[in-house]
Short mmCIF file of C-alpha atoms and ligand atoms in Angstrom, two decimals:
data_model
loop_
_atom_site.label_atom_id
_atom_site.label_comp_id
_atom_site.label_asym_id
_atom_site.label_seq_id
_atom_site.Cartn_x
_atom_site.Cartn_y
_atom_site.Cartn_z
CA MET A 1 98.71 128.55 145.95
CA ARG A 2 100.50 125.19 146.33
CA ASP A 3 97.60 123.99 148.42
CA PHE A 4 95.21 124.98 145.66
CA PHE A 5 97.10 122.91 143.06
CA ARG A 6 97.45 119.98 145.49
CA ARG A 7 93.68 120.02 145.97
CA ILE A 8 93.20 119.84 142.18
CA ARG A 9 95.72 116.98 141.92
CA ASP A 10 94.06 115.06 144.76
CA SER A 11 90.64 115.49 143.15
CA VAL A 12 91.98 113.67 140.07
CA PHE A 13 94.17 111.11 141.84
CA ARG A 14 91.76 110.30 144.63
CA VAL A 15 94.16 107.83 146.22
CA GLY A 16 97.09 110.26 146.09
CA TRP A 17 100.02 110.14 143.66
CA PRO A 18 100.78 106.44 143.03
CA GLU A 19 104.22 106.47 144.60
CA ASP A 20 104.16 103.00 146.19
CA GLU A 21 102.76 99.72 144.89
CA ARG A 22 99.65 99.72 147.05
CA ARG A 23 98.63 103.18 145.81
CA ALA A 24 99.55 102.24 142.24
CA LEU A 25 97.14 99.30 142.37
CA MET A 26 94.42 101.46 143.91
CA ALA A 27 94.97 104.18 141.29
CA MET A 28 94.55 101.65 138.48
CA ARG A 29 91.33 100.31 139.97
CA SER A 30 89.71 103.62 140.92
CA SER A 31 90.49 105.74 137.87
CA PHE A 32 87.91 105.85 135.08
CA LEU A 33 90.56 105.88 132.35
CA LEU A 34 93.15 103.62 133.91
CA HIS A 35 90.81 100.83 134.93
CA ILE A 36 90.59 99.64 131.32
CA HIS A 37 93.90 98.01 132.22
CA ALA A 38 94.34 95.22 134.74
CA ALA A 39 96.09 96.50 137.87
CA LYS A 40 98.90 93.99 137.25
CA VAL A 41 100.26 92.82 133.93
CA ARG A 42 102.38 89.97 132.62
CA PRO A 43 105.99 90.98 131.88
CA ALA A 44 105.70 89.39 128.41
CA SER A 45 102.89 91.79 127.46
CA LEU A 46 105.17 94.75 128.27
CA ARG A 47 107.73 93.84 125.60
CA ALA A 48 107.62 96.21 122.62
CA THR A 49 107.44 93.21 120.29
CA ALA A 50 104.24 91.93 121.98
CA THR A 51 102.10 94.49 120.10
CA TRP A 52 104.52 97.06 118.61
CA GLY A 53 102.04 99.48 120.21
CA LEU A 54 99.92 99.26 117.06
CA GLY A 55 96.48 99.00 118.69
CA LEU A 56 97.25 101.85 121.05
CA LEU A 57 98.67 104.04 118.29
CA SER A 58 95.47 103.43 116.28
CA LEU A 59 93.49 104.53 119.33
CA PHE A 60 95.60 107.68 119.87
CA LEU A 61 95.29 108.55 116.19
CA PHE A 62 91.52 108.20 116.37
CA GLY A 63 91.53 110.60 119.36
CA SER A 64 93.73 113.11 117.54
CA LEU A 65 91.52 112.90 114.43
CA VAL A 66 88.45 113.72 116.52
CA ILE A 67 90.18 116.76 118.04
CA THR A 68 91.60 118.14 114.77
CA GLY A 69 88.36 117.22 112.96
CA VAL A 70 86.20 119.24 115.35
CA TYR A 71 88.47 122.27 114.81
CA LEU A 72 88.19 121.89 111.03
CA MET A 73 84.39 121.60 111.33
CA PHE A 74 84.25 125.12 112.77
CA TYR A 75 85.33 126.45 109.37
CA TYR A 76 84.29 123.86 106.79
CA VAL A 77 81.10 124.35 104.72
CA PRO A 78 79.77 121.13 103.11
CA HIS A 79 78.49 122.60 99.85
CA PRO A 80 80.07 122.36 96.37
CA ASP A 81 80.11 126.18 96.07
CA ALA A 82 81.90 126.69 99.37
CA ALA A 83 83.84 123.54 100.36
CA TRP A 84 86.99 124.12 98.30
CA ARG A 85 87.09 127.80 99.26
CA SER A 86 86.87 126.90 102.95
CA MET A 87 89.94 124.66 102.50
CA LYS A 88 91.77 127.62 100.94
CA ASP A 89 90.67 129.81 103.86
CA LEU A 90 92.47 127.47 106.24
CA ALA A 91 95.72 128.81 104.80
CA PHE A 92 94.87 132.49 105.04
CA VAL A 93 92.31 133.28 107.73
CA VAL A 94 92.25 130.36 110.18
CA PRO A 95 94.80 130.27 113.03
CA PHE A 96 96.89 127.08 112.66
CA GLY A 97 94.52 126.10 109.84
CA VAL A 98 97.10 124.47 107.56
CA VAL A 99 98.90 122.56 110.29
CA THR A 100 95.57 121.32 111.69
CA ARG A 101 94.52 120.12 108.23
CA ASN A 102 97.91 118.43 107.77
CA LEU A 103 97.63 116.72 111.17
CA HIS A 104 94.16 115.49 110.21
CA ARG A 105 95.15 114.30 106.74
CA TRP A 106 98.42 112.54 107.67
CA GLY A 107 96.85 111.16 110.84
CA ALA A 108 94.04 109.61 108.76
CA HIS A 109 96.47 107.91 106.37
CA ALA A 110 98.54 106.70 109.32
CA MET A 111 95.45 105.31 111.05
CA VAL A 112 94.49 103.23 108.00
CA ALA A 113 98.05 101.85 107.76
CA LEU A 114 98.39 101.18 111.51
CA VAL A 115 94.99 99.49 111.83
CA LEU A 116 95.93 97.12 108.99
CA LEU A 117 99.35 96.45 110.54
CA HIS A 118 97.67 95.85 113.93
CA MET A 119 95.40 93.31 112.27
CA GLY A 120 98.48 91.61 110.78
CA ARG A 121 100.18 91.49 114.19
CA VAL A 122 97.09 89.97 115.80
CA PHE A 123 96.83 87.35 113.05
CA LEU A 124 100.50 86.33 113.14
CA THR A 125 100.46 85.83 116.93
CA GLY A 126 97.18 83.87 116.76
CA GLY A 127 95.35 86.58 118.75
CA TYR A 128 92.10 85.80 116.88
CA LYS A 129 91.66 82.37 118.49
CA ALA A 130 89.36 81.41 121.37
CA PRO A 131 88.42 83.19 123.59
CA ARG A 132 89.09 86.24 121.39
CA GLU A 133 86.90 85.33 118.38
CA ALA A 134 84.27 88.02 118.97
CA ASN A 135 86.94 90.64 119.48
CA TRP A 136 88.59 89.68 116.19
CA VAL A 137 85.22 90.08 114.43
CA ALA A 138 84.80 93.50 116.11
CA GLY A 139 88.31 94.29 114.81
CA VAL A 140 87.41 93.34 111.22
CA LEU A 141 84.38 95.67 111.46
CA LEU A 142 86.65 98.39 112.87
CA ALA A 143 88.99 98.00 109.90
CA ILE A 144 86.03 98.41 107.50
CA LEU A 145 84.76 101.45 109.44
CA THR A 146 88.25 102.98 109.42
CA LEU A 147 88.40 102.64 105.63
CA GLY A 148 84.89 104.17 105.47
CA LEU A 149 85.97 107.11 107.64
CA SER A 150 88.98 107.78 105.48
CA PHE A 151 87.05 107.38 102.22
CA THR A 152 84.21 109.73 103.25
CA GLY A 153 86.74 112.34 104.41
CA TYR A 154 88.53 112.13 101.08
CA LEU A 155 85.68 113.91 99.26
CA LEU A 156 85.38 116.87 101.61
CA PRO A 157 88.13 119.16 100.15
CA TRP A 158 86.12 119.07 96.90
CA ASP A 159 89.22 119.31 94.71
CA GLN A 160 89.93 117.31 91.55
CA LEU A 161 91.77 114.60 93.51
CA ALA A 162 88.85 114.17 95.94
CA TYR A 163 86.13 114.32 93.34
CA TRP A 164 87.59 111.74 90.97
CA ALA A 165 88.90 109.39 93.65
CA VAL A 166 85.40 109.20 95.12
CA THR A 167 83.83 108.89 91.65
CA VAL A 168 86.09 105.86 91.00
CA GLY A 169 85.37 104.43 94.47
CA SER A 170 81.59 104.76 94.08
CA LYS A 171 81.75 103.17 90.60
CA MET A 172 83.46 100.22 92.25
CA VAL A 173 80.55 100.00 94.72
CA ALA A 174 78.00 100.29 91.87
CA SER A 175 79.69 97.44 89.95
CA VAL A 176 78.69 94.87 92.60
CA PRO A 177 75.93 92.80 90.96
CA GLY A 178 72.52 93.16 92.63
CA LEU A 179 73.14 95.28 95.72
CA GLY A 180 75.80 97.56 94.16
CA PRO A 181 73.66 100.09 92.22
CA PRO A 182 71.14 100.75 95.07
CA ALA A 183 74.03 100.96 97.57
CA ALA A 184 75.86 103.50 95.39
CA LEU A 185 72.62 105.50 94.99
CA LEU A 186 72.10 105.47 98.76
CA LEU A 187 75.68 106.62 99.31
CA LEU A 188 75.68 109.40 96.71
CA GLY A 189 72.00 110.44 96.92
CA ASP A 190 72.19 110.77 93.12
CA HIS A 191 73.71 109.04 90.10
CA THR A 192 76.87 111.15 90.17
CA VAL A 193 79.01 112.74 92.87
CA GLY A 194 77.42 116.14 93.58
CA GLU A 195 75.77 118.29 96.25
CA ALA A 196 73.81 115.38 97.80
CA ALA A 197 76.91 113.17 97.95
CA LEU A 198 78.98 115.89 99.63
CA LEU A 199 76.36 116.36 102.35
CA ARG A 200 76.00 112.60 102.91
CA PHE A 201 79.75 112.07 103.07
CA TYR A 202 80.01 114.98 105.51
CA VAL A 203 77.37 113.56 107.86
CA LEU A 204 78.82 110.05 107.62
CA HIS A 205 82.35 111.35 108.17
CA CYS A 206 81.63 113.73 111.05
CA VAL A 207 78.82 111.96 112.92
CA VAL A 208 77.80 108.43 111.94
CA LEU A 209 81.16 106.71 111.44
CA PRO A 210 83.03 108.36 114.36
CA LEU A 211 80.20 107.36 116.73
CA ALA A 212 80.23 103.81 115.35
CA VAL A 213 84.03 103.59 115.72
CA ALA A 214 83.93 105.04 119.25
CA GLY A 215 81.26 102.53 120.34
CA LEU A 216 83.02 99.58 118.76
CA VAL A 217 86.43 100.60 120.13
CA ALA A 218 84.89 100.73 123.64
CA PHE A 219 83.63 97.16 123.14
CA HIS A 220 87.01 96.13 121.65
CA LEU A 221 89.01 97.41 124.63
CA TYR A 222 86.53 95.93 127.11
CA ARG A 223 86.94 92.56 125.42
CA VAL A 224 90.75 92.77 125.38
CA ARG A 225 90.52 93.02 129.16
CA LYS A 226 87.77 90.41 129.63
CA ASP A 227 89.42 87.90 127.29
CA GLY A 228 92.43 87.81 129.61
CA GLY A 229 94.59 90.62 128.21
CA LEU A 230 96.94 90.19 125.30
CA VAL A 231 97.75 86.84 123.87
CA THR A 232 101.36 86.11 124.85
CA SER A 233 103.46 82.98 124.83
CA GLU A 234 103.69 83.28 128.62
CA HIS A 235 100.58 81.98 130.36
CA ALA A 236 99.14 83.67 133.42
CA PRO A 237 101.07 82.51 136.46
CA ALA A 238 99.32 80.56 139.17
CA PRO A 239 98.17 82.75 142.10
CA ALA A 240 101.08 81.46 144.18
CA GLU A 241 103.44 82.98 141.63
CA GLY A 242 101.84 86.42 142.10
CA PRO A 243 105.06 88.46 142.16
CA ARG A 244 105.75 87.50 138.54
CA LEU A 245 103.05 90.01 137.59
CA LEU A 246 104.11 93.67 137.48
CA PRO A 247 101.97 96.65 138.52
CA ALA A 248 100.57 98.40 135.44
CA TRP A 249 101.54 101.73 137.04
CA PRO A 250 104.25 102.72 136.24
CA HIS A 251 105.49 99.88 133.98
CA LEU A 252 102.67 99.91 131.40
CA ILE A 253 101.37 103.44 131.78
CA TYR A 254 104.77 105.10 131.35
CA ARG A 255 105.42 103.05 128.21
CA GLU A 256 102.05 104.10 126.83
CA LEU A 257 102.74 107.77 127.60
CA ALA A 258 106.11 107.49 125.82
CA LEU A 259 104.35 106.02 122.79
CA LEU A 260 101.81 108.85 122.81
CA GLY A 261 104.60 111.46 123.12
CA GLY A 262 106.53 109.89 120.21
CA LEU A 263 103.42 109.85 118.02
CA VAL A 264 102.58 113.50 118.77
CA VAL A 265 106.14 114.64 117.98
CA ALA A 266 106.37 112.58 114.76
CA LEU A 267 102.97 113.74 113.49
CA LEU A 268 103.63 117.39 114.36
CA LEU A 269 107.02 117.35 112.63
CA LEU A 270 105.54 115.75 109.51
CA SER A 271 102.62 118.20 109.48
CA MET A 272 104.90 121.21 109.81
CA VAL A 273 107.09 120.08 106.90
CA VAL A 274 104.70 118.44 104.40
CA ASP A 275 101.41 120.04 103.36
CA ALA A 276 98.33 117.98 102.47
CA PRO A 277 97.59 118.30 98.74
CA LEU A 278 94.88 120.62 97.46
CA GLU A 279 94.33 120.44 93.71
CA PRO A 280 92.16 122.85 91.69
CA GLN A 281 88.45 122.88 92.56
CA ALA A 282 86.45 119.79 91.50
CA ASP A 283 85.38 119.95 87.86
CA PRO A 284 82.95 117.19 86.79
CA THR A 285 83.65 118.01 83.12
CA ARG A 286 87.42 117.45 83.30
CA THR A 287 88.29 113.81 84.01
CA PRO A 288 91.93 113.23 84.97
CA ASN A 289 93.59 110.35 83.16
CA PRO A 290 94.00 108.04 84.98
CA ALA A 291 91.40 108.69 87.73
CA LYS A 292 92.64 106.82 90.80
CA ALA A 293 90.88 105.72 93.99
CA PRO A 294 92.52 106.52 97.39
CA TRP A 295 95.71 104.43 97.91
CA TYR A 296 94.06 101.84 100.19
CA PHE A 297 91.59 100.96 97.40
CA LEU A 298 94.15 101.01 94.60
CA GLY A 299 94.93 97.30 95.02
CA ILE A 300 91.23 96.59 94.39
CA GLN A 301 91.13 99.06 91.49
CA GLU A 302 94.14 97.26 90.01
CA LEU A 303 92.42 93.87 90.39
CA ALA A 304 89.17 95.29 88.97
CA HIS A 305 91.13 96.31 85.89
CA TYR A 306 91.67 92.60 85.11
CA SER A 307 88.08 91.60 85.91
CA ALA A 308 85.41 93.91 87.31
CA PHE A 309 83.57 91.04 89.02
CA TRP A 310 86.39 88.73 90.17
CA GLY A 311 88.89 91.46 91.05
CA GLY A 312 86.59 94.28 92.14
CA VAL A 313 83.90 92.27 93.92
CA PHE A 314 84.63 88.61 94.51
CA ILE A 315 88.17 88.81 95.91
CA PRO A 316 87.49 91.71 98.36
CA ALA A 317 84.17 90.19 99.52
CA ALA A 318 85.71 86.72 99.91
CA THR A 319 88.65 88.20 101.87
CA ILE A 320 86.29 89.90 104.32
CA GLY A 321 84.16 86.73 104.57
CA VAL A 322 87.19 84.55 105.32
CA LEU A 323 88.46 87.01 107.94
CA LEU A 324 85.06 86.98 109.67
CA VAL A 325 84.71 83.20 109.93
CA LEU A 326 88.40 82.46 110.47
CA PRO A 327 88.41 82.26 114.29
CA TYR A 328 85.46 79.87 114.22
CA VAL A 329 87.09 77.37 111.85
CA ASP A 330 90.78 77.59 112.81
CA ARG A 331 90.65 76.16 116.33
CA HIS A 332 94.20 74.92 117.05
CA ASP A 333 95.58 76.63 120.10
CA GLN A 334 99.27 75.92 119.72
CA GLY A 335 102.10 78.41 119.23
CA LEU A 336 100.11 81.47 120.33
CA GLY A 337 101.83 84.74 121.22
CA ARG A 338 104.85 84.15 118.97
CA TYR A 339 105.40 85.38 115.42
CA TRP A 340 106.90 82.31 113.75
CA PRO A 341 106.18 79.22 115.87
CA LYS A 342 106.44 75.92 114.00
CA GLU A 343 102.74 75.13 114.71
CA ARG A 344 101.61 78.29 112.85
CA ARG A 345 104.08 78.34 109.98
CA THR A 346 101.57 77.26 107.33
CA ALA A 347 98.84 79.67 108.50
CA ASN A 348 101.29 82.57 108.78
CA SER A 349 102.91 81.83 105.40
CA VAL A 350 99.49 81.84 103.68
CA PHE A 351 98.58 85.10 105.44
CA LEU A 352 101.89 86.77 104.50
CA LEU A 353 101.56 85.64 100.88
CA ILE A 354 98.04 87.10 100.64
CA ALA A 355 99.19 90.34 102.32
CA ALA A 356 102.19 90.54 99.93
CA PHE A 357 99.82 90.04 96.98
CA PHE A 358 97.59 92.96 98.08
CA VAL A 359 100.62 95.19 98.81
CA THR A 360 102.09 94.42 95.34
CA GLU A 361 98.78 95.20 93.63
CA THR A 362 98.55 98.46 95.61
CA VAL A 363 102.11 99.48 94.67
CA ILE A 364 101.44 98.74 90.98
CA GLY A 365 98.15 100.70 91.07
CA THR A 366 99.75 103.62 92.90
CA PHE A 367 103.04 104.06 91.08
CA PHE A 368 103.05 102.08 87.85
CA ARG A 369 99.74 102.90 86.21
CA GLY A 370 99.51 105.84 83.82
CA PRO A 371 96.94 107.23 81.37
CA ALA A 372 94.25 104.71 80.35
CA TRP A 373 95.58 102.48 83.17
CA ALA A 374 98.54 101.47 80.98
CA LEU A 375 101.61 100.06 82.74
CA MET A 376 104.48 102.52 83.13
CA TRP A 377 107.90 101.13 83.90
CA TRP A 378 108.97 104.24 85.81
CA PRO A 379 107.03 105.29 88.91
CA GLY A 380 104.69 108.17 88.02
C1 LIG B 401 90.17 101.53 115.27
C2 LIG B 401 90.84 100.41 115.18
C3 LIG B 401 91.43 99.61 116.33
C4 LIG B 401 91.82 100.04 117.58
C5 LIG B 401 91.80 101.45 118.14
C6 LIG B 401 92.30 98.87 118.29
C7 LIG B 401 92.83 98.88 119.57
C8 LIG B 401 93.40 97.77 120.20
C9 LIG B 401 94.19 97.81 121.40
C10 LIG B 401 94.58 99.09 122.17
C11 LIG B 401 94.53 96.53 121.71
C12 LIG B 401 95.45 96.06 122.85
C13 LIG B 401 96.91 96.41 122.52
C14 LIG B 401 97.42 96.00 121.17
O1 LIG B 401 97.18 94.87 120.71
O2 LIG B 401 98.10 96.83 120.53
C15 LIG B 401 93.91 95.67 120.73
C16 LIG B 401 93.96 94.27 120.73
C17 LIG B 401 93.30 93.47 119.82
N1 LIG B 401 92.80 93.89 118.60
FE1 LIG B 401 92.51 95.79 118.04
N2 LIG B 401 92.16 97.76 117.49
C18 LIG B 401 91.64 98.18 116.28
C19 LIG B 401 91.40 97.38 115.17
C20 LIG B 401 91.54 95.99 115.15
C21 LIG B 401 91.44 95.15 113.98
C22 LIG B 401 91.27 95.69 112.57
C23 LIG B 401 91.56 93.85 114.41
C24 LIG B 401 91.50 92.57 113.61
C25 LIG B 401 90.76 92.35 112.59
C26 LIG B 401 91.73 93.87 115.84
C27 LIG B 401 91.81 92.76 116.65
C28 LIG B 401 92.30 92.77 117.95
C29 LIG B 401 92.40 91.61 118.81
C30 LIG B 401 91.89 90.18 118.49
C31 LIG B 401 93.04 92.05 119.98
C32 LIG B 401 93.48 91.16 121.17
C33 LIG B 401 94.81 90.65 120.65
C34 LIG B 401 95.69 89.91 121.56
O3 LIG B 401 95.27 89.48 122.60
O4 LIG B 401 96.87 89.78 121.16
N3 LIG B 401 91.76 95.19 116.25
N4 LIG B 401 93.24 96.46 119.80
#
């Protein structure tokens, strides 16, 4: 029996268990999964503060969303007459239905938040500069796709919250002069959110966007490796200084496994204690007041309240445009790999001010707006 299990282990670890450095290096090079890492890494890139694990956590969350999403797909029916009922069924007739839905819902919110934080970390440490420009652009596209994934999933429960959040979101799309109305029509398949929209959102959410994210993430990770690993303040040592590099196994891999374990435990605990909301079935004749977009679009909804064009269209579009061209115009290469170096104080202050502005708008939109979008002085 032991022999049988050893044979299985050796078929996976073809060079044997990596118990000495030579085998560790061979394991990193010969394994399909592990070879996305360099066999040796710089000690500075192992520090928790180098990345806060944010990119990796985003990746793990994406993986967990695919797994829980496939399970939910076995039971979900994308039709207005059946969608809400299939969410209810999760509670009564599907084994682990509620906890799987909770894992999926909280994981999706966490992924949006972590991807944005990861982007902030990369900006502050100057990780967008040459030679990483293309990877930064891939990252900006990943952030947009992540928001798209979350937004399209939002409609699927077909409850009041979903229906009206997506109605508000698609009105924001339609308000873009010129391209807005045809884009909203393409997205919804109709002039209002209905049967066609639910089917389109389902296909986008379960097939198109996950495939696009998976492909782009593969490119993103490939480029992290090809661009010389993480940006750190410590430059690669000369070959003569070889020993200053540490083998990725076990130093990096064990840290990554610990991060994965922590994430799984935290998400499971949250999902066992807090249930994802499910409001009454969508009713197109009963508009909630106020109707709010999902939280990550509430900052834009708040801005659009002041001016539909400047707040709802110009500022978001200009922000994306600036992010895309940034690495090609900001070419100084000083102070990289640190969070507050004197060479990057102006750039980082501007970035933090803009981020603080968006966070403040989001908090106001989320907690301090009541009926008819009037300001409420107590969180509601
Ligand atoms: C699905 C979303 C994403 C995933 C799964 C992901 C994954 C990762 C991982 C695993 C790393 C290496 C470790 C780390 O930095 O934590 C990384 C690095 C990087 N990411 Fe992302 N990322 C995503 C989104 C983004 C976004 C939104 C941006 C920026 C707009 C971005 C830009 C970068 C850059 C430039 C690097 C190299 C940074 C450096 O060398 O310090 N990524 N990403």
